[in-house]
Short mmCIF file of C-alpha atoms in Angstrom, two decimals:
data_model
loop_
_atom_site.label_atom_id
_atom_site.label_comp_id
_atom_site.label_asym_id
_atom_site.label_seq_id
_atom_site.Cartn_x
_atom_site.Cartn_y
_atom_site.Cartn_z
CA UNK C 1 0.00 0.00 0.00
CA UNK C 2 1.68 3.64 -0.96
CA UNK C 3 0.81 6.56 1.80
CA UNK C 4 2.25 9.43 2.63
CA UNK C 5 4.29 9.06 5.93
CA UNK C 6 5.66 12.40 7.03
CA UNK C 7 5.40 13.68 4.30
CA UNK C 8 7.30 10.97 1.87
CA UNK C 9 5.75 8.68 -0.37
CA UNK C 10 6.36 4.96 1.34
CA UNK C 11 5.59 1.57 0.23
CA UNK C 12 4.45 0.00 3.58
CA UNK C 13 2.80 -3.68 4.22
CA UNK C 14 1.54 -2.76 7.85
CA UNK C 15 -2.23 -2.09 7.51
CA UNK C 16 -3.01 -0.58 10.62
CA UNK C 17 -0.96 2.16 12.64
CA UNK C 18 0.62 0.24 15.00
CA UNK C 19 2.05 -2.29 12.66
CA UNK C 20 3.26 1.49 10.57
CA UNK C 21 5.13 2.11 13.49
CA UNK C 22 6.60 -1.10 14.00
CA UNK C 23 7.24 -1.62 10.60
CA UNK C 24 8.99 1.58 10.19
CA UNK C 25 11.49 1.15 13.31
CA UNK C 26 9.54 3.34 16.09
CA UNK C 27 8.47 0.41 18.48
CA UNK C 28 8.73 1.42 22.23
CA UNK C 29 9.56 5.54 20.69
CA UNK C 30 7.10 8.14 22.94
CA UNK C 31 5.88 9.56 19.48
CA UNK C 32 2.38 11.87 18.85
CA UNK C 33 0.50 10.52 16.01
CA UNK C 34 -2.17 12.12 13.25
CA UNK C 35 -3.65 10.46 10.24
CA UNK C 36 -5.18 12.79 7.60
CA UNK C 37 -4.33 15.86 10.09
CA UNK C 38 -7.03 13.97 12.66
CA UNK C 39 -4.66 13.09 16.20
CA UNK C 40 -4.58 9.50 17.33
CA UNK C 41 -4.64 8.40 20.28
CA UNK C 42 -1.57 6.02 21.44
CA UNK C 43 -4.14 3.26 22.55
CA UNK C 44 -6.26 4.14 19.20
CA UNK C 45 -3.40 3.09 17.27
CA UNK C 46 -4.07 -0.45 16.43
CA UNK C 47 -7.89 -0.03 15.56
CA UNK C 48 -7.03 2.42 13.08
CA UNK C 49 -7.10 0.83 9.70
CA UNK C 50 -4.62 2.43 6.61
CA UNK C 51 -5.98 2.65 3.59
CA UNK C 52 -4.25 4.09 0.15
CA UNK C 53 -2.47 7.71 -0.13
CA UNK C 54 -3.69 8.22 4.20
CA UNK C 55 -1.18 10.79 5.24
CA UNK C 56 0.56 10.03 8.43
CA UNK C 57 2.31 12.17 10.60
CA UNK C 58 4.92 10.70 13.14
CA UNK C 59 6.45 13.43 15.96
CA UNK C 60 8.59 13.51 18.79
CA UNK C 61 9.95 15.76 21.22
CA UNK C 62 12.17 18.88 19.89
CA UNK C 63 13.97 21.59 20.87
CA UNK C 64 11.19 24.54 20.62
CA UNK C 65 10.81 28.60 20.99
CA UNK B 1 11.66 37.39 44.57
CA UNK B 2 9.20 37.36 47.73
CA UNK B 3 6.28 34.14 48.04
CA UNK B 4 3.96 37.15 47.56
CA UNK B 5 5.24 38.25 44.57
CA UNK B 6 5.12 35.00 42.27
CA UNK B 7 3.96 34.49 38.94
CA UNK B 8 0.43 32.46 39.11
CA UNK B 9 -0.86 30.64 35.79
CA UNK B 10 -3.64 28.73 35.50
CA UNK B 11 -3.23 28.13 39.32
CA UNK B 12 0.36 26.83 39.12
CA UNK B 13 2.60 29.31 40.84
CA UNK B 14 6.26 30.36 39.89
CA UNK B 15 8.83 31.82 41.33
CA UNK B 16 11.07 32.43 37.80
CA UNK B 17 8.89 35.20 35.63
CA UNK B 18 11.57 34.38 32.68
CA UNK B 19 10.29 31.56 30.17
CA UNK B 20 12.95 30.43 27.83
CA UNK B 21 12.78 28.23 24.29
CA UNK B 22 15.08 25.60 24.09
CA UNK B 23 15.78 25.91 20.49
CA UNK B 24 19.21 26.97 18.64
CA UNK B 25 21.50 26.39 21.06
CA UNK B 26 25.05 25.50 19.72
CA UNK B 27 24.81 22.20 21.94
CA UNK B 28 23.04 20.15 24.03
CA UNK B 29 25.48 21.56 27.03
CA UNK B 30 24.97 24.86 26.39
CA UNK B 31 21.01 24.50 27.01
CA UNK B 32 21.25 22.75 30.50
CA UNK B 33 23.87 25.05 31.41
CA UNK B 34 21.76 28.32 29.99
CA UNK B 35 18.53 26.67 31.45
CA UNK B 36 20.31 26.82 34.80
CA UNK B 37 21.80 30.14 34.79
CA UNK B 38 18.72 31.32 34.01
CA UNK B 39 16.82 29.84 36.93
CA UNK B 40 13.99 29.75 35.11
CA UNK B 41 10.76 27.16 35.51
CA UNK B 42 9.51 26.84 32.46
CA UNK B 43 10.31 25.95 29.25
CA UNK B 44 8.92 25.76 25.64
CA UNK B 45 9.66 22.40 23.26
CA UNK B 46 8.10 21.19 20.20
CA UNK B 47 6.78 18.16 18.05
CA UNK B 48 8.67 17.64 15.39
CA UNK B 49 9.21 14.95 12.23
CA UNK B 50 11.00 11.86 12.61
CA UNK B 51 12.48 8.66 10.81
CA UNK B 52 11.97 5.40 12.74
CA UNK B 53 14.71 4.21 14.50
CA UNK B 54 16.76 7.61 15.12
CA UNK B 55 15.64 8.44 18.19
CA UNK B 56 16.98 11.97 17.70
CA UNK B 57 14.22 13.33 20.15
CA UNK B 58 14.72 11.39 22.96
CA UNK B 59 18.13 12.67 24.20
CA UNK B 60 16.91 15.96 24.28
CA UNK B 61 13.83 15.04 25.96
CA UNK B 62 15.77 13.30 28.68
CA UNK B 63 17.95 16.29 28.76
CA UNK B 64 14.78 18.76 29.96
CA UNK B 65 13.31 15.93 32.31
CA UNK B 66 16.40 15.55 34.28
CA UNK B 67 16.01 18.94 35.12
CA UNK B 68 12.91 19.02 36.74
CA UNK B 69 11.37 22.50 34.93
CA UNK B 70 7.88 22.31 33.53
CA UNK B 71 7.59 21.82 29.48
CA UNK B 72 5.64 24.01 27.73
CA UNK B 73 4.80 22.70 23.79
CA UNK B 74 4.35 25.00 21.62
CA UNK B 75 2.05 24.96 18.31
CA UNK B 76 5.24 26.30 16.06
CA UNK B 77 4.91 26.82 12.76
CA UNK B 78 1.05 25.73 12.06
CA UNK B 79 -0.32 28.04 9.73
CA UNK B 80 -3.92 26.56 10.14
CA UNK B 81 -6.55 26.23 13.28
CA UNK B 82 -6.60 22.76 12.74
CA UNK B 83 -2.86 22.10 12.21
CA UNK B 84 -2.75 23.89 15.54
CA UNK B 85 -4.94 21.48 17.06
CA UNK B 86 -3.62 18.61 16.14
CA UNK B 87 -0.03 19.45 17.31
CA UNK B 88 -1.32 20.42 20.56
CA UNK B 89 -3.43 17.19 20.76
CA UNK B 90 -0.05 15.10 19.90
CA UNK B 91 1.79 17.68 22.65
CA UNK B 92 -0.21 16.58 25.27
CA UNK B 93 -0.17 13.18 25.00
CA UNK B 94 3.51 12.94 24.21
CA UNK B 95 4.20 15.41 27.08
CA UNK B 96 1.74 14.77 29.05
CA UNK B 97 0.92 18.31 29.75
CA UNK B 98 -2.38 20.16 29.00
CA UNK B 99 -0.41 23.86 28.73
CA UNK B 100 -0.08 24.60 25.20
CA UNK B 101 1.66 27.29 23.94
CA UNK B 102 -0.40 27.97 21.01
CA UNK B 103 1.02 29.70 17.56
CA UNK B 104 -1.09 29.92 14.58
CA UNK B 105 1.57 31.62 11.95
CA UNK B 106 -0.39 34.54 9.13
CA UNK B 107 2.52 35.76 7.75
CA UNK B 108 6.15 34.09 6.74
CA UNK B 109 8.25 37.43 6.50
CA UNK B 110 7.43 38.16 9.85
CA UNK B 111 6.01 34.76 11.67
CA UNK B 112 3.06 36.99 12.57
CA UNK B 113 0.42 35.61 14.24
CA UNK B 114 -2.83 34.32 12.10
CA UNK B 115 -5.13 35.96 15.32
CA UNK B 116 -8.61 34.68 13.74
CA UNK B 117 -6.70 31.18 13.29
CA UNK B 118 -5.72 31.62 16.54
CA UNK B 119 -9.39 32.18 17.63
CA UNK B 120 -11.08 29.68 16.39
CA UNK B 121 -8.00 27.19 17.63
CA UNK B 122 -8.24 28.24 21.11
CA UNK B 123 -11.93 28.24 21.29
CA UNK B 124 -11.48 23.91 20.25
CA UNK B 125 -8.46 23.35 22.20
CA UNK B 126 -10.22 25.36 25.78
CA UNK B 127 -13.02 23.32 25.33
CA UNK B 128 -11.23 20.46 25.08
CA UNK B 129 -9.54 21.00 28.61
CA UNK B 130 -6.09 22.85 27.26
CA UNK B 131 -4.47 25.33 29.35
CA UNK B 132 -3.84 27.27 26.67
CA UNK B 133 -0.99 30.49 26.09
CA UNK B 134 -2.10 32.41 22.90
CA UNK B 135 0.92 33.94 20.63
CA UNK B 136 -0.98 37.08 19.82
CA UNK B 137 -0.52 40.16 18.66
CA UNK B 138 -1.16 43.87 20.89
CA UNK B 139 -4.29 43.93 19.44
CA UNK B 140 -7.20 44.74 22.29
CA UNK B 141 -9.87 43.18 20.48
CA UNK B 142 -8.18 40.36 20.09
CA UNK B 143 -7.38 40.07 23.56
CA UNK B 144 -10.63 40.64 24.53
CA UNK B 145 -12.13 37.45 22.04
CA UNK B 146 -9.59 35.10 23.81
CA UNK B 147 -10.37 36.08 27.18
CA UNK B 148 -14.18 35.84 26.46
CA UNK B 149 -13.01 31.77 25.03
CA UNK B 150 -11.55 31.30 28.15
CA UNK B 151 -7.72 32.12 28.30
CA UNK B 152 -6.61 33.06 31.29
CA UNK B 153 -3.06 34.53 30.19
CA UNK B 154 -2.42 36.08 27.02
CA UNK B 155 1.05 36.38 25.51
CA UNK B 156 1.52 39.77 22.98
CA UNK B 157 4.54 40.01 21.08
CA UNK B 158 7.17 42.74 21.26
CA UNK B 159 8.52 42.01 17.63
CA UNK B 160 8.91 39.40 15.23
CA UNK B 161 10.28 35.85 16.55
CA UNK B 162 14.07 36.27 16.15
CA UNK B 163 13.99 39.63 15.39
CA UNK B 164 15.71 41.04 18.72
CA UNK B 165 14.61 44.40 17.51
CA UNK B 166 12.80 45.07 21.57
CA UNK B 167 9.27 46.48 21.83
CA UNK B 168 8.35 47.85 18.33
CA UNK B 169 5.04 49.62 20.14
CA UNK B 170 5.46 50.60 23.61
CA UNK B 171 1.97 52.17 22.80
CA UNK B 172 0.03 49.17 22.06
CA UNK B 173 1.55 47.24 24.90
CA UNK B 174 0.96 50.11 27.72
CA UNK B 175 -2.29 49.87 26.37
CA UNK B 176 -2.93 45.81 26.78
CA UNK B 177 -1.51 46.26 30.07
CA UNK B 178 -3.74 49.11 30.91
CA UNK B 179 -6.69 47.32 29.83
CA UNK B 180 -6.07 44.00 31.36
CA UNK B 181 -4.46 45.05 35.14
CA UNK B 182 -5.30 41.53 36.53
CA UNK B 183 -4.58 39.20 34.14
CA UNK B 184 -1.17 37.19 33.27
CA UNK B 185 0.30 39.02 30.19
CA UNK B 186 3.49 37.33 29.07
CA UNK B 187 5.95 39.38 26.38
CA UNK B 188 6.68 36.75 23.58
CA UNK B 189 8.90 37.32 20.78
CA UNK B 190 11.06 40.20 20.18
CA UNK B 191 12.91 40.66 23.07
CA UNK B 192 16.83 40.81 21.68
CA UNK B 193 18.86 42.19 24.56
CA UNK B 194 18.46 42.09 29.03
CA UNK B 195 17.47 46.16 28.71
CA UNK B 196 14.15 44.76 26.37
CA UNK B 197 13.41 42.32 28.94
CA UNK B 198 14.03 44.85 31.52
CA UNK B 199 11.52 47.58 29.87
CA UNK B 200 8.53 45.46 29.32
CA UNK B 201 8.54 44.22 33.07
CA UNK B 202 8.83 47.90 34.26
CA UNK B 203 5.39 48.52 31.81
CA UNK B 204 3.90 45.43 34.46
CA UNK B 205 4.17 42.70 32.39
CA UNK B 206 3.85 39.82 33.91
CA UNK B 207 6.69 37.86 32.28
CA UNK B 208 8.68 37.53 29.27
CA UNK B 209 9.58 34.24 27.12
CA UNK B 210 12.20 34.66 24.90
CA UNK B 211 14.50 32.24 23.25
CA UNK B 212 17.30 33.44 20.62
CA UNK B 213 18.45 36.28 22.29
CA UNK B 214 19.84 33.71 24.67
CA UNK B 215 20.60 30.79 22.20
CA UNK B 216 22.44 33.28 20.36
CA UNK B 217 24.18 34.98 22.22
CA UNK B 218 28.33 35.21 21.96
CA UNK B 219 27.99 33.50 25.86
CA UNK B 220 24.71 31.88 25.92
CA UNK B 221 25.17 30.95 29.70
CA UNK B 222 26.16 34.46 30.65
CA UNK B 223 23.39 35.83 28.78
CA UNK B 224 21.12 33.83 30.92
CA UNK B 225 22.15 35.20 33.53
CA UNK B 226 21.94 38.68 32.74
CA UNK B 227 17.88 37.77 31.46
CA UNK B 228 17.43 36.49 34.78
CA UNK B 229 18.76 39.54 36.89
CA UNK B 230 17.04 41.86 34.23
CA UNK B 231 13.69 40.20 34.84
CA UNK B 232 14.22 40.54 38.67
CA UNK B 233 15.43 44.10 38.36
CA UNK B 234 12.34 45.39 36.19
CA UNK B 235 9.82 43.31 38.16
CA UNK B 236 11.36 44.85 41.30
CA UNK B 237 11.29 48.26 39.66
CA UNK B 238 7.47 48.04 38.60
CA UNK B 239 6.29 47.13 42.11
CA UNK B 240 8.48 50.30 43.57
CA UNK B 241 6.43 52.42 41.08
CA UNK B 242 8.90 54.59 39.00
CA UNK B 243 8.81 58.13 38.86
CA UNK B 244 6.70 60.04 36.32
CA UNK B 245 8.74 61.91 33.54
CA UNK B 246 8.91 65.47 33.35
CA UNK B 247 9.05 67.41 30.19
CA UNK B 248 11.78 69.76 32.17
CA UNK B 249 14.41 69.89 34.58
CA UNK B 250 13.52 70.12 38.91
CA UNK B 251 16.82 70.36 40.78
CA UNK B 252 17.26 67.37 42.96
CA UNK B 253 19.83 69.44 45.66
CA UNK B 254 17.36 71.91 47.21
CA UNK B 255 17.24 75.83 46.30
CA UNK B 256 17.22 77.18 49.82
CA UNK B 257 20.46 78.23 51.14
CA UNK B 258 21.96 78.28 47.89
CA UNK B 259 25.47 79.99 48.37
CA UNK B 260 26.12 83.50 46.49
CA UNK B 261 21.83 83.61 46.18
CA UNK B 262 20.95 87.50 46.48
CA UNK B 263 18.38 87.34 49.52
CA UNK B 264 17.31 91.16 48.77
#
């Protein structure tokens, strides 16, 4: 399935967003997630179904002004 | 400072009235080390972008745990309401915080603040139980629509972020703090040197926040230091209620007994 993750075009098999973030490396990570600009919840992550072109943001903590 | 005299937010009391961003600092070192000079409470970090498997974030976010100051997130760099929300909804569950400090961006030349954005962002994120700092402008009416939401501390800017140019409209913010006596108002952006920081907390401002005139400074650490003392020494000079300026001279030495006076 190609979506956007981040803003990057990515060929991913995961099909929910749990298995996005373990399939892209961020296991255990404390990271904020959004999906089509909508936030999701940490424990909302594995009943939330991908489908084609979603856009999915990944964040962590940064240095900030 | 005196116990009496502390800076109260959304109940939570400090005794710092100095807020500093954490970004641009040369290294990781220099921030603790600045943070601590300053001996300020609280300060600002972001959400921001990253690969899997990096884990550039969590060094720095260890860093600002270990040393015990509150976080405030910040909305930086959203240009819409909802990109606003969504970053502080990600900010609070990531920093498990409710404060937001919330930035809705209008303008790229001069990161001005998008204040009907801002609006309509704080009126969704209040609701929804945020704490939440507003990156305004010195407009009244604006102020006035955000207190009506539900803010209970509003933070005008001086200048543009980064600009270091000082209060571009002592006007405006005599006025806001006029208006608004009782609540919080927090100086954000702008403030470039220790005699900015020092002028705006003689006006009664509550508190400034302020991060690249630190982060940027030849001696980061030493220019934390000076913020700090400035803050003290402006906050100090408001409550001892500063003369009113005169249009001409008075002598200060007094006129009776003047020698070589002609008493005929």
């Amino acid at each position: 399935m190609r979506i956007l993750v981040n803003g990057l075009q990515c060929d991913v098999r995961a099909t929910t967003l749990c298995g996005l973030l373990n399939e892209l490396g961020y296991e255990d990570q404390k990271v904020g997630t959004a999906v089509n600009q909508e936030f999701v919840r940490s424990k909302d992550r594995e009943m939330i179904k991908l489908k084609e072109d979603d856009a999915v943001e990944i964040v962590t903590p940064r240095q900030g002004g | 400072m005196s116990d009496a005299d502390r800076l109260r937010l959304y109940g939570s009391e400090f005794g710092s009235r100095l807020l500093i961003g954490t970004a641009r600092y040369a290294s990781p070192a220099a921030l603790e080390d600045s943070i601590r000079a300053s001996e300020c409470e609280m300060v600002t970090v972001s959400l921001r972008r990253e690969a899997g498997g990096t884990r550039s974030g969590e060094s720095f976010w260890s860093l600002i745990r270990n040393l015990g100051v509150k976080v405030l997130p910040n909305t930086a760099g959203c240009r819409t309401a909802k990109e606003a929300i969504t970053t502080a909804q990600m900010a609070r569950e990531v920093f498990a915080t409710n404060w937001i400090k919330l930035e809705v961006i209008g303008e790229e030349d001069t990161l001005q603040p998008d204040v009907f954005g801002l609006i309509e962002a704080s009126r969704t994120l209040i609701k929804d139980g945020f704490y939440v700092l507003p990156y305004m402008t010195d407009d009244l009416v604006v102020a006035e629509k955000l207190l009506d939401l539900g803010c209970q501390a509003l933070m005008p800017w001086a200048a543009p972020i980064g600009s270091g140019r000082g209060v571009n409209n002592p006007f405006a913010l005599r006025a806001l703090r006029a208006h608004y006596p009782n609540t919080p108002l927090i100086i954000d952006a702008g403030i470039g040197a220790p005699s900015h920081a020092v002028a705006v907390m003689e006006m009664g401002y509550d508190a400034v926040l302020l991060n690249t005139a630190i982060s940027r400074a030849g001696d980061p650490v030493a220019m934390a230091r000076a913020f700090g003392l400035a803050i003290k020494a402006g906050r100090s000079a408001f409550l001892a209620k500063p003369m009113t300026p005169r249009d001409m001279a008075e002598p200060s030495t007094p006129i009776i007994g003047r020698p070589f006076d002609q008493l005929l």
